[in-house]
Amino acid sequence: MSLPDHKKGSTQRVGLLDISTLGSLILLAAAAFYMAADYGDGTPSGGNVFPQLVSGVVFLTASLSLALRSRAVSRADSTDQRREKMSPKPLIIALLTFSFLAFLPIIGYPLLAPVWLCAIMWIFGMRSPWVLGLVSVGLSALAWILLSRLAYAPPPAGLFERFL
């Protein structure tokens, strides 16, 4: 992801949401890096290597992005007082995801995952009922198979416990 060139009179501005999101990512990545150290078993390829690698990459990428965005703001034209309208989509998606995780043990993955995926696709503009149905059910089934058969960590079945 590259930043656009900021020429004189440019109206590109970094919002508080961008800075707070990147700051949160940096803090979460640092916490994950620290917590992953407990999974080490003393070998070079212990359980801590991959989580620390991923969290380190997220930390560095978010830090670099924050630095570049901050520098771009200082170069942008500060006379522009135009307010950007925030979309409600990120908040709705966050609430849907929180609800999905909160109700997952109660209702169960087989019912909740397709509904959640369908809602997310609807928010992002997919309106075809066939695509919504097939993709949400297909991806949910594929994830169930991968988690339960390959990773031996099936998601909570909830109401479907006696059937699965």
mmCIF file of C-alpha atoms in Angstrom:
data_model
loop_
_atom_site.group_PDB
_atom_site.id
_atom_site.type_symbol
_atom_site.label_atom_id
_atom_site.label_comp_id
_atom_site.label_asym_id
_atom_site.label_seq_id
_atom_site.Cartn_x
_atom_site.Cartn_y
_atom_site.Cartn_z
ATOM 1 C CA MET A 1 0.000 0.000 0.000
ATOM 2 C CA SER A 2 1.538 3.277 -1.001
ATOM 3 C CA LEU A 3 0.560 6.759 -0.075
ATOM 4 C CA PRO A 4 -0.473 9.158 -2.825
ATOM 5 C CA ASP A 5 1.770 12.068 -3.692
ATOM 6 C CA HIS A 6 0.876 15.122 -1.658
ATOM 7 C CA LYS A 7 1.129 18.187 -3.825
ATOM 8 C CA LYS A 8 0.323 21.724 -2.796
ATOM 9 C CA GLY A 9 -3.399 22.029 -2.184
ATOM 10 C CA SER A 10 -3.891 18.327 -1.554
ATOM 11 C CA THR A 11 -6.810 17.440 0.672
ATOM 12 C CA GLN A 12 -5.496 14.058 1.818
ATOM 13 C CA ARG A 13 -5.666 13.924 5.586
ATOM 14 C CA VAL A 14 -5.153 11.229 8.141
ATOM 15 C CA GLY A 15 -8.094 10.805 10.426
ATOM 16 C CA LEU A 16 -8.083 9.984 14.079
ATOM 17 C CA LEU A 17 -9.496 6.571 13.160
ATOM 18 C CA ASP A 18 -6.405 5.725 11.087
ATOM 19 C CA ILE A 19 -4.025 6.701 13.860
ATOM 20 C CA SER A 20 -5.991 4.922 16.586
ATOM 21 C CA THR A 21 -6.321 1.773 14.465
ATOM 22 C CA LEU A 22 -2.606 1.655 13.725
ATOM 23 C CA GLY A 23 -1.778 2.401 17.362
ATOM 24 C CA SER A 24 -4.064 -0.412 18.506
ATOM 25 C CA LEU A 25 -2.445 -2.802 16.036
ATOM 26 C CA ILE A 26 0.995 -1.868 17.330
ATOM 27 C CA LEU A 27 -0.029 -2.483 20.948
ATOM 28 C CA LEU A 28 -1.778 -5.777 20.141
ATOM 29 C CA ALA A 29 1.190 -7.017 18.114
ATOM 30 C CA ALA A 30 3.597 -6.157 20.928
ATOM 31 C CA ALA A 31 1.387 -7.968 23.453
ATOM 32 C CA ALA A 32 1.084 -11.015 21.172
ATOM 33 C CA PHE A 33 4.857 -11.092 20.672
ATOM 34 C CA TYR A 34 5.409 -11.010 24.432
ATOM 35 C CA MET A 35 2.739 -13.639 25.172
ATOM 36 C CA ALA A 36 3.984 -15.993 22.437
ATOM 37 C CA ALA A 37 7.301 -16.361 24.260
ATOM 38 C CA ASP A 38 5.540 -18.674 26.743
ATOM 39 C CA TYR A 39 4.946 -21.234 23.984
ATOM 40 C CA GLY A 40 8.629 -21.912 23.404
ATOM 41 C CA ASP A 41 10.030 -25.337 24.205
ATOM 42 C CA GLY A 42 13.716 -24.536 23.873
ATOM 43 C CA THR A 43 14.047 -25.794 20.300
ATOM 44 C CA PRO A 44 14.724 -23.503 17.328
ATOM 45 C CA SER A 45 11.322 -24.332 15.832
ATOM 46 C CA GLY A 46 9.267 -24.190 19.019
ATOM 47 C CA GLY A 47 5.660 -23.137 19.304
ATOM 48 C CA ASN A 48 6.656 -19.523 19.792
ATOM 49 C CA VAL A 49 8.401 -18.974 16.449
ATOM 50 C CA PHE A 50 5.422 -18.502 14.121
ATOM 51 C CA PRO A 51 3.298 -16.312 16.458
ATOM 52 C CA GLN A 52 6.309 -14.125 17.193
ATOM 53 C CA LEU A 53 7.164 -13.890 13.505
ATOM 54 C CA VAL A 54 3.633 -12.848 12.552
ATOM 55 C CA SER A 55 3.242 -10.387 15.424
ATOM 56 C CA GLY A 56 6.669 -8.922 14.668
ATOM 57 C CA VAL A 57 5.739 -8.371 11.025
ATOM 58 C CA VAL A 58 2.429 -6.759 12.037
ATOM 59 C CA PHE A 59 4.260 -4.539 14.547
ATOM 60 C CA LEU A 60 6.834 -3.376 12.001
ATOM 61 C CA THR A 61 4.292 -2.863 9.216
ATOM 62 C CA ALA A 62 1.893 -0.883 11.417
ATOM 63 C CA SER A 63 4.752 1.217 12.817
ATOM 64 C CA LEU A 64 6.039 2.015 9.335
ATOM 65 C CA SER A 65 2.536 2.844 8.110
ATOM 66 C CA LEU A 66 1.936 5.126 11.096
ATOM 67 C CA ALA A 67 5.240 6.926 10.497
ATOM 68 C CA LEU A 68 4.519 7.398 6.785
ATOM 69 C CA ARG A 69 0.992 8.627 7.425
ATOM 70 C CA SER A 70 2.163 11.060 10.101
ATOM 71 C CA ARG A 71 4.794 12.436 7.751
ATOM 72 C CA ALA A 72 2.209 12.784 4.981
ATOM 73 C CA VAL A 73 -0.073 14.764 7.285
ATOM 74 C CA SER A 74 2.652 17.242 8.124
ATOM 75 C CA ARG A 75 3.200 17.866 4.400
ATOM 76 C CA ALA A 76 -0.481 18.130 3.539
ATOM 77 C CA ASP A 77 -2.138 21.484 3.139
ATOM 78 C CA SER A 78 -3.326 22.465 6.602
ATOM 79 C CA THR A 79 -5.772 25.119 5.409
ATOM 80 C CA ASP A 80 -8.348 22.548 4.328
ATOM 81 C CA GLN A 81 -10.990 22.274 7.047
ATOM 82 C CA ARG A 82 -13.204 19.807 5.178
ATOM 83 C CA ARG A 83 -14.594 17.076 7.394
ATOM 84 C CA GLU A 84 -14.617 13.579 6.032
ATOM 85 C CA LYS A 85 -17.778 11.580 6.484
ATOM 86 C CA MET A 86 -17.122 8.315 8.277
ATOM 87 C CA SER A 87 -18.826 5.212 6.983
ATOM 88 C CA PRO A 88 -20.761 3.131 9.523
ATOM 89 C CA LYS A 89 -19.537 -0.110 7.893
ATOM 90 C CA PRO A 90 -16.513 -0.691 10.176
ATOM 91 C CA LEU A 91 -18.646 -0.252 13.289
ATOM 92 C CA ILE A 92 -21.377 -2.553 11.971
ATOM 93 C CA ILE A 93 -18.823 -5.213 11.009
ATOM 94 C CA ALA A 94 -17.167 -4.961 14.426
ATOM 95 C CA LEU A 95 -20.540 -5.348 16.168
ATOM 96 C CA LEU A 96 -21.464 -8.312 13.955
ATOM 97 C CA THR A 97 -18.123 -9.966 14.678
ATOM 98 C CA PHE A 98 -18.439 -9.365 18.422
ATOM 99 C CA SER A 99 -21.959 -10.826 18.346
ATOM 100 C CA PHE A 100 -20.705 -13.807 16.325
ATOM 101 C CA LEU A 101 -18.023 -14.552 18.915
ATOM 102 C CA ALA A 102 -20.359 -13.968 21.868
ATOM 103 C CA PHE A 103 -23.116 -16.269 20.594
ATOM 104 C CA LEU A 104 -20.847 -18.905 19.031
ATOM 105 C CA PRO A 105 -20.780 -21.247 22.073
ATOM 106 C CA ILE A 106 -24.553 -20.976 22.515
ATOM 107 C CA ILE A 107 -25.940 -21.149 18.971
ATOM 108 C CA GLY A 108 -23.040 -22.939 17.329
ATOM 109 C CA TYR A 109 -20.795 -22.555 14.335
ATOM 110 C CA PRO A 110 -22.930 -24.489 11.793
ATOM 111 C CA LEU A 111 -25.765 -21.951 11.998
ATOM 112 C CA LEU A 112 -23.953 -18.778 13.003
ATOM 113 C CA ALA A 113 -20.999 -18.809 10.574
ATOM 114 C CA PRO A 114 -23.048 -18.812 7.342
ATOM 115 C CA VAL A 115 -25.328 -16.080 8.696
ATOM 116 C CA TRP A 116 -22.322 -13.958 9.734
ATOM 117 C CA LEU A 117 -20.562 -14.426 6.384
ATOM 118 C CA CYS A 118 -23.759 -13.632 4.493
ATOM 119 C CA ALA A 119 -24.236 -10.424 6.517
ATOM 120 C CA ILE A 120 -20.631 -9.332 5.932
ATOM 121 C CA MET A 121 -20.920 -9.959 2.190
ATOM 122 C CA TRP A 122 -24.206 -8.021 2.138
ATOM 123 C CA ILE A 123 -22.549 -5.048 3.852
ATOM 124 C CA PHE A 124 -19.772 -5.072 1.262
ATOM 125 C CA GLY A 125 -22.323 -4.906 -1.543
ATOM 126 C CA MET A 126 -22.979 -8.480 -2.673
ATOM 127 C CA ARG A 127 -26.675 -8.744 -3.512
ATOM 128 C CA SER A 128 -26.965 -12.004 -5.454
ATOM 129 C CA PRO A 129 -28.876 -14.531 -3.315
ATOM 130 C CA TRP A 130 -27.118 -17.439 -5.030
ATOM 131 C CA VAL A 131 -23.658 -16.076 -4.333
ATOM 132 C CA LEU A 132 -24.578 -15.106 -0.777
ATOM 133 C CA GLY A 133 -25.962 -18.560 -0.019
ATOM 134 C CA LEU A 134 -23.393 -20.711 -1.793
ATOM 135 C CA VAL A 135 -20.323 -18.797 -0.664
ATOM 136 C CA SER A 136 -21.396 -18.412 2.960
ATOM 137 C CA VAL A 137 -22.407 -22.072 3.331
ATOM 138 C CA GLY A 138 -19.447 -23.330 1.281
ATOM 139 C CA LEU A 139 -16.798 -21.338 3.152
ATOM 140 C CA SER A 140 -18.322 -22.231 6.505
ATOM 141 C CA ALA A 141 -18.347 -25.933 5.624
ATOM 142 C CA LEU A 142 -14.778 -25.778 4.322
ATOM 143 C CA ALA A 143 -13.592 -24.034 7.489
ATOM 144 C CA TRP A 144 -15.415 -26.628 9.635
ATOM 145 C CA ILE A 145 -13.751 -29.497 7.762
ATOM 146 C CA LEU A 146 -10.305 -27.913 7.958
ATOM 147 C CA LEU A 147 -10.623 -27.113 11.648
ATOM 148 C CA SER A 148 -12.157 -30.398 12.768
ATOM 149 C CA ARG A 149 -10.396 -32.898 10.494
ATOM 150 C CA LEU A 150 -6.980 -31.367 9.893
ATOM 151 C CA ALA A 151 -6.408 -29.211 12.967
ATOM 152 C CA TYR A 152 -8.399 -31.430 15.376
ATOM 153 C CA ALA A 153 -9.966 -28.286 16.832
ATOM 154 C CA PRO A 154 -13.632 -28.222 15.807
ATOM 155 C CA PRO A 155 -15.519 -24.979 16.410
ATOM 156 C CA PRO A 156 -18.300 -25.020 19.019
ATOM 157 C CA ALA A 157 -21.352 -26.877 17.721
ATOM 158 C CA GLY A 158 -23.791 -25.205 20.140
ATOM 159 C CA LEU A 159 -27.335 -26.352 19.393
ATOM 160 C CA PHE A 160 -25.998 -28.980 16.974
ATOM 161 C CA GLU A 161 -23.828 -30.767 19.568
ATOM 162 C CA ARG A 162 -25.795 -34.022 19.504
ATOM 163 C CA PHE A 163 -25.856 -34.157 15.692
ATOM 164 C CA LEU A 164 -22.166 -33.556 14.988
#
